[in-house]
mmCIF file of C-alpha atoms in Angstrom:
data_model
loop_
_atom_site.group_PDB
_atom_site.id
_atom_site.type_symbol
_atom_site.label_atom_id
_atom_site.label_comp_id
_atom_site.label_asym_id
_atom_site.label_seq_id
_atom_site.Cartn_x
_atom_site.Cartn_y
_atom_site.Cartn_z
ATOM 1 C CA UNK I 1 125.300 56.388 188.837
ATOM 2 C CA UNK I 2 124.771 58.143 185.508
ATOM 3 C CA UNK I 3 123.411 56.121 182.593
ATOM 4 C CA UNK I 4 126.216 54.674 180.494
ATOM 5 C CA UNK I 5 126.916 55.930 176.978
ATOM 6 C CA UNK I 6 128.078 53.634 174.164
ATOM 7 C CA UNK I 7 129.287 55.130 170.871
ATOM 8 C CA UNK I 8 129.955 53.018 167.781
ATOM 9 C CA UNK I 9 132.707 54.377 165.521
ATOM 10 C CA UNK I 10 132.605 52.397 162.281
ATOM 11 C CA UNK I 11 135.581 54.244 160.788
ATOM 12 C CA UNK I 12 135.927 53.608 157.007
ATOM 13 C CA UNK I 13 134.036 50.335 156.823
ATOM 14 C CA UNK I 14 130.917 48.795 155.229
ATOM 15 C CA UNK I 15 129.261 49.022 151.822
ATOM 16 C CA UNK I 16 125.842 50.681 151.629
ATOM 17 C CA UNK I 17 123.960 47.392 151.862
ATOM 18 C CA UNK I 18 126.127 46.160 154.727
ATOM 19 C CA UNK I 19 125.709 49.459 156.549
ATOM 20 C CA UNK I 20 121.946 49.303 156.191
ATOM 21 C CA UNK I 21 121.899 45.714 157.447
ATOM 22 C CA UNK I 22 124.040 46.580 160.463
ATOM 23 C CA UNK I 23 121.921 49.579 161.429
ATOM 24 C CA UNK I 24 118.736 47.560 161.145
ATOM 25 C CA UNK I 25 120.216 44.603 163.023
ATOM 26 C CA UNK I 26 121.168 46.882 165.913
ATOM 27 C CA UNK I 27 117.794 48.603 165.796
ATOM 28 C CA UNK I 28 115.903 45.308 165.841
ATOM 29 C CA UNK I 29 118.024 43.902 168.668
ATOM 30 C CA UNK I 30 117.357 46.950 170.830
ATOM 31 C CA UNK I 31 113.792 47.898 169.930
ATOM 32 C CA UNK I 32 112.028 45.943 172.689
ATOM 33 C CA UNK I 33 114.526 46.849 175.403
ATOM 34 C CA UNK I 34 113.970 49.598 177.929
ATOM 35 C CA UNK I 35 117.481 50.929 177.863
ATOM 36 C CA UNK I 36 119.047 53.238 180.378
ATOM 37 C CA UNK I 37 122.281 53.100 178.387
ATOM 38 C CA UNK I 38 122.367 55.705 175.637
ATOM 39 C CA UNK I 39 123.637 54.675 172.199
ATOM 40 C CA UNK I 40 125.174 56.685 169.367
ATOM 41 C CA UNK I 41 126.081 55.268 165.947
ATOM 42 C CA UNK I 42 128.793 56.970 163.872
ATOM 43 C CA UNK I 43 129.001 55.391 160.395
ATOM 44 C CA UNK I 44 130.850 56.934 157.423
ATOM 45 C CA UNK I 45 129.391 60.254 156.332
ATOM 46 C CA UNK I 46 127.974 58.880 153.077
ATOM 47 C CA UNK I 47 125.501 56.808 155.117
ATOM 48 C CA UNK I 48 124.317 59.687 157.277
ATOM 49 C CA UNK I 49 120.902 60.132 155.683
ATOM 50 C CA UNK I 50 120.254 56.412 155.977
ATOM 51 C CA UNK I 51 121.209 56.589 159.654
ATOM 52 C CA UNK I 52 119.204 59.689 160.520
ATOM 53 C CA UNK I 53 116.080 58.364 158.806
ATOM 54 C CA UNK I 54 116.152 55.327 161.105
ATOM 55 C CA UNK I 55 117.322 57.231 164.195
ATOM 56 C CA UNK I 56 114.356 59.583 163.891
ATOM 57 C CA UNK I 57 111.806 56.753 163.966
ATOM 58 C CA UNK I 58 109.616 56.691 167.063
ATOM 59 C CA UNK I 59 110.975 53.399 168.384
ATOM 60 C CA UNK I 60 114.630 54.136 167.678
ATOM 61 C CA UNK I 61 117.057 53.358 170.487
ATOM 62 C CA UNK I 62 120.043 55.299 169.181
ATOM 63 C CA UNK I 63 121.195 58.747 168.128
ATOM 64 C CA UNK I 64 122.985 59.735 164.923
ATOM 65 C CA UNK I 65 126.620 60.760 165.098
ATOM 66 C CA UNK I 66 129.377 61.609 162.621
ATOM 67 C CA UNK I 67 133.056 60.705 162.699
ATOM 68 C CA UNK I 68 134.417 64.110 161.753
ATOM 69 C CA UNK I 69 133.627 67.572 160.431
ATOM 70 C CA UNK I 70 135.516 70.494 158.963
ATOM 71 C CA UNK I 71 136.897 73.261 161.146
ATOM 72 C CA UNK I 72 135.573 75.690 158.530
ATOM 73 C CA UNK I 73 132.015 76.966 158.341
ATOM 74 C CA UNK I 74 131.594 76.933 154.551
ATOM 75 C CA UNK I 75 133.457 77.740 151.369
ATOM 76 C CA UNK I 76 135.948 76.342 148.883
ATOM 77 C CA UNK I 77 137.021 73.278 150.852
ATOM 78 C CA UNK I 78 136.550 70.434 148.391
ATOM 79 C CA UNK I 79 135.646 67.144 150.032
ATOM 80 C CA UNK I 80 134.882 68.614 153.448
ATOM 81 C CA UNK I 81 131.614 68.430 155.402
ATOM 82 C CA UNK I 82 130.576 71.274 157.694
ATOM 83 C CA UNK I 83 128.982 71.184 161.120
ATOM 84 C CA UNK I 84 126.028 73.094 159.675
ATOM 85 C CA UNK I 85 125.507 70.343 157.092
ATOM 86 C CA UNK I 86 125.532 67.699 159.813
ATOM 87 C CA UNK I 87 123.047 69.627 161.910
ATOM 88 C CA UNK I 88 120.752 70.152 158.923
ATOM 89 C CA UNK I 89 120.547 66.361 158.501
ATOM 90 C CA UNK I 90 119.618 65.706 162.111
ATOM 91 C CA UNK I 91 123.073 64.601 163.268
ATOM 92 C CA UNK I 92 123.334 65.284 166.993
ATOM 93 C CA UNK I 93 126.888 64.164 167.825
ATOM 94 C CA UNK I 94 130.295 64.270 166.132
ATOM 95 C CA UNK I 95 133.650 62.709 167.003
ATOM 96 C CA UNK I 96 136.637 65.081 166.785
ATOM 97 C CA UNK I 97 140.308 64.728 167.572
ATOM 98 C CA UNK I 98 140.441 60.965 167.076
ATOM 99 C CA UNK I 99 144.007 59.665 167.168
ATOM 100 C CA UNK I 100 143.714 58.539 163.551
ATOM 101 C CA UNK I 101 142.775 62.068 162.476
ATOM 102 C CA UNK I 102 145.748 63.396 164.418
ATOM 103 C CA UNK I 103 148.146 60.794 162.978
ATOM 104 C CA UNK I 104 147.077 60.572 159.343
ATOM 105 C CA UNK I 105 145.640 64.044 158.712
ATOM 106 C CA UNK I 106 147.849 66.230 160.895
ATOM 107 C CA UNK I 107 145.098 67.524 163.158
ATOM 108 C CA UNK I 108 146.467 69.238 166.246
ATOM 109 C CA UNK I 109 144.848 70.626 169.371
ATOM 110 C CA UNK I 110 144.204 73.993 167.697
ATOM 111 C CA UNK I 111 142.225 72.371 164.888
ATOM 112 C CA UNK I 112 140.339 70.206 167.395
ATOM 113 C CA UNK I 113 139.422 73.337 169.367
ATOM 114 C CA UNK I 114 138.115 74.981 166.182
ATOM 115 C CA UNK I 115 136.006 71.943 165.383
ATOM 116 C CA UNK I 116 134.596 71.832 168.911
ATOM 117 C CA UNK I 117 133.552 75.468 168.699
ATOM 118 C CA UNK I 118 131.906 75.193 165.295
ATOM 119 C CA UNK I 119 130.012 72.062 166.353
ATOM 120 C CA UNK I 120 128.725 73.762 169.484
ATOM 121 C CA UNK I 121 127.716 76.808 167.431
ATOM 122 C CA UNK I 122 125.552 74.436 165.363
ATOM 123 C CA UNK I 123 124.127 72.562 168.370
ATOM 124 C CA UNK I 124 126.027 69.358 167.605
ATOM 125 C CA UNK I 125 127.623 67.681 170.628
ATOM 126 C CA UNK I 126 131.379 67.111 170.187
ATOM 127 C CA UNK I 127 132.860 63.795 171.339
ATOM 128 C CA UNK I 128 136.441 64.924 171.898
ATOM 129 C CA UNK I 129 139.176 62.291 171.866
ATOM 130 C CA UNK I 130 142.413 62.405 173.812
ATOM 131 C CA UNK I 131 145.092 59.848 174.582
ATOM 132 C CA UNK I 132 148.768 58.985 174.591
ATOM 133 C CA UNK I 133 151.062 56.988 172.332
ATOM 134 C CA UNK I 134 152.782 53.852 173.622
ATOM 135 C CA UNK I 135 156.154 55.598 173.894
ATOM 136 C CA UNK I 136 154.575 58.434 175.853
ATOM 137 C CA UNK I 137 153.151 55.989 178.373
ATOM 138 C CA UNK I 138 156.457 54.165 178.564
ATOM 139 C CA UNK I 139 158.182 57.489 179.265
ATOM 140 C CA UNK I 140 155.705 58.217 182.032
ATOM 141 C CA UNK I 141 154.419 61.409 180.409
ATOM 142 C CA UNK I 142 150.948 60.138 179.482
ATOM 143 C CA UNK I 143 149.225 62.380 182.024
ATOM 144 C CA UNK I 144 150.996 65.489 180.720
ATOM 145 C CA UNK I 145 150.111 64.581 177.126
ATOM 146 C CA UNK I 146 146.421 64.161 177.913
ATOM 147 C CA UNK I 147 146.339 67.314 180.032
ATOM 148 C CA UNK I 148 147.795 69.334 177.160
ATOM 149 C CA UNK I 149 145.294 67.901 174.688
ATOM 150 C CA UNK I 150 142.309 68.653 176.909
ATOM 151 C CA UNK I 151 143.523 72.061 178.033
ATOM 152 C CA UNK I 152 144.261 73.314 174.525
ATOM 153 C CA UNK I 153 141.180 71.811 172.884
ATOM 154 C CA UNK I 154 138.542 72.452 175.561
ATOM 155 C CA UNK I 155 139.525 74.725 178.418
ATOM 156 C CA UNK I 156 138.954 77.861 176.378
ATOM 157 C CA UNK I 157 135.223 77.123 176.490
ATOM 158 C CA UNK I 158 132.865 78.925 178.809
ATOM 159 C CA UNK I 159 131.061 76.626 181.270
ATOM 160 C CA UNK I 160 127.757 76.724 179.368
ATOM 161 C CA UNK I 161 129.560 75.339 176.312
ATOM 162 C CA UNK I 162 131.820 72.879 178.111
ATOM 163 C CA UNK I 163 128.822 71.218 179.751
ATOM 164 C CA UNK I 164 127.722 70.023 176.292
ATOM 165 C CA UNK I 165 131.013 68.243 175.566
ATOM 166 C CA UNK I 166 131.743 64.497 175.814
ATOM 167 C CA UNK I 167 135.338 63.320 176.276
ATOM 168 C CA UNK I 168 136.718 59.996 175.067
ATOM 169 C CA UNK I 169 140.021 58.760 176.472
ATOM 170 C CA UNK I 170 141.674 56.469 173.945
ATOM 171 C CA UNK I 171 145.131 55.108 174.744
ATOM 172 C CA UNK I 172 146.503 55.056 171.215
ATOM 173 C CA UNK I 173 148.471 51.884 171.898
ATOM 174 C CA UNK I 174 145.175 50.050 172.509
ATOM 175 C CA UNK I 175 143.281 51.094 169.366
ATOM 176 C CA UNK I 176 142.806 48.288 166.878
ATOM 177 C CA UNK I 177 145.709 46.351 168.400
ATOM 178 C CA UNK I 178 143.764 43.950 170.577
ATOM 179 C CA UNK I 179 145.536 45.469 173.562
ATOM 180 C CA UNK I 180 143.351 47.067 176.201
ATOM 181 C CA UNK I 181 144.180 49.260 179.143
ATOM 182 C CA UNK I 182 143.463 47.373 182.322
ATOM 183 C CA UNK I 183 140.387 48.540 184.221
ATOM 184 C CA UNK I 184 142.764 50.065 186.763
ATOM 185 C CA UNK I 185 144.698 51.961 184.058
ATOM 186 C CA UNK I 186 141.472 53.212 182.517
ATOM 187 C CA UNK I 187 140.119 54.312 185.894
ATOM 188 C CA UNK I 188 143.362 56.087 186.774
ATOM 189 C CA UNK I 189 143.319 58.189 183.623
ATOM 190 C CA UNK I 190 139.591 58.859 183.726
ATOM 191 C CA UNK I 191 139.911 60.041 187.331
ATOM 192 C CA UNK I 192 142.822 62.253 186.288
ATOM 193 C CA UNK I 193 140.762 63.815 183.495
ATOM 194 C CA UNK I 194 137.825 64.362 185.831
ATOM 195 C CA UNK I 195 140.184 66.028 188.267
ATOM 196 C CA UNK I 196 141.343 68.437 185.565
ATOM 197 C CA UNK I 197 137.734 69.331 184.821
ATOM 198 C CA UNK I 198 137.014 69.851 188.511
ATOM 199 C CA UNK I 199 139.920 72.267 188.869
ATOM 200 C CA UNK I 200 138.760 74.245 185.842
ATOM 201 C CA UNK I 201 134.965 74.120 186.071
ATOM 202 C CA UNK I 202 134.055 72.759 189.499
ATOM 203 C CA UNK I 203 132.837 69.545 191.083
ATOM 204 C CA UNK I 204 129.355 69.454 189.574
ATOM 205 C CA UNK I 205 130.644 69.933 186.039
ATOM 206 C CA UNK I 206 133.284 67.269 186.599
ATOM 207 C CA UNK I 207 130.694 64.760 187.771
ATOM 208 C CA UNK I 208 128.251 65.503 184.956
ATOM 209 C CA UNK I 209 130.825 65.318 182.147
ATOM 210 C CA UNK I 210 130.788 62.010 180.312
ATOM 211 C CA UNK I 211 134.238 60.440 179.946
ATOM 212 C CA UNK I 212 134.267 57.383 177.692
ATOM 213 C CA UNK I 213 136.936 54.713 177.286
ATOM 214 C CA UNK I 214 138.076 53.949 173.751
ATOM 215 C CA UNK I 215 140.618 51.264 173.054
ATOM 216 C CA UNK I 216 139.642 47.691 172.117
ATOM 217 C CA UNK I 217 136.607 47.564 174.385
ATOM 218 C CA UNK I 218 134.723 44.352 173.600
ATOM 219 C CA UNK I 219 131.960 42.117 175.023
ATOM 220 C CA UNK I 220 134.455 40.286 177.245
ATOM 221 C CA UNK I 221 135.941 43.296 179.017
ATOM 222 C CA UNK I 222 133.110 45.840 178.819
ATOM 223 C CA UNK I 223 131.577 45.062 182.222
ATOM 224 C CA UNK I 224 134.936 45.313 184.017
ATOM 225 C CA UNK I 225 135.703 48.620 182.304
ATOM 226 C CA UNK I 226 132.240 50.082 182.830
ATOM 227 C CA UNK I 227 132.297 49.140 186.514
ATOM 228 C CA UNK I 228 135.063 51.678 187.126
ATOM 229 C CA UNK I 229 133.649 54.702 188.896
ATOM 230 C CA UNK I 230 134.940 57.263 186.395
ATOM 231 C CA UNK I 231 134.332 55.284 183.187
ATOM 232 C CA UNK I 232 130.999 56.487 181.832
ATOM 233 C CA UNK I 233 130.864 54.222 178.799
ATOM 234 C CA UNK I 234 132.805 53.401 175.674
ATOM 235 C CA UNK I 235 133.846 54.639 172.256
ATOM 236 C CA UNK I 236 133.727 51.351 170.379
ATOM 237 C CA UNK I 237 135.647 50.676 167.173
ATOM 238 C CA UNK I 238 135.977 47.143 165.785
ATOM 239 C CA UNK I 239 133.303 45.647 168.019
ATOM 240 C CA UNK I 240 130.749 48.148 166.688
ATOM 241 C CA UNK I 241 130.939 46.502 163.256
ATOM 242 C CA UNK I 242 129.188 43.349 164.464
ATOM 243 C CA UNK I 243 125.659 43.802 165.754
ATOM 244 C CA UNK I 244 125.901 41.008 168.317
ATOM 245 C CA UNK I 245 129.139 42.333 169.800
ATOM 246 C CA UNK I 246 127.925 45.922 169.887
ATOM 247 C CA UNK I 247 124.626 44.982 171.517
ATOM 248 C CA UNK I 248 126.522 42.873 174.063
ATOM 249 C CA UNK I 249 128.552 45.949 175.026
ATOM 250 C CA UNK I 250 125.353 47.965 175.403
ATOM 251 C CA UNK I 251 123.981 45.199 177.613
ATOM 252 C CA UNK I 252 127.163 45.390 179.679
ATOM 253 C CA UNK I 253 126.266 49.001 180.364
ATOM 254 C CA UNK I 254 122.804 47.925 181.442
ATOM 255 C CA UNK I 255 124.274 45.272 183.763
ATOM 256 C CA UNK I 256 126.546 47.761 185.495
ATOM 257 C CA UNK I 257 123.723 50.271 185.979
ATOM 258 C CA UNK I 258 121.424 47.640 187.468
ATOM 259 C CA UNK I 259 124.102 46.306 189.784
ATOM 260 C CA UNK I 260 124.796 49.762 191.154
#
């Protein structure tokens, strides 16, 4: 079994002091552990230098990630942050295509594909989100929706680029609602996604690609979700804002690895 991967997406939360406290609390809770689970923290962009300074310390147990970047390389795009800027600060990962970016900022699969490419060009690993709305699941078209998102955003990549991509499946109806896909529902969709990758890039690529579950994962359900054979970890929202909860999810990853 591959090591699990746990990504904390703070979204638009925390003051500077609170952000610093949370980063340090997570760092202190993890510093004496010999983790197999890999951890990425994605706070708001304004805290990126604070994060990277700590992430680059010798005893750090996490990597620095961002929540978004521009699809443009540089220029007159007021308020935007480029992939090159992220890379220059030591940011190694970046979330793109999150359902909230799609819903509130009109990002479509074409824009997501552009962001993926520009991140890869700057040696930043994209964490690419996909997932269906509640009505799409109710209509029974959730698989088609996710296939279209992945195909249009990622399947234009050559294998040497695709192998650097992480995918996060986030059923939109389970984000911030307290609802969670059952372990069986999560496994079904993760297996479907892995099957798409296998058809496009082969069995080895499909196995090696990390597919995370995002959608109200918490300390109570993390072990059951992570035990599923095609769930490689979690993209954690609300539970990443409390150090104890986030560390408990990381420990769930450790438990599953040890038991298998």
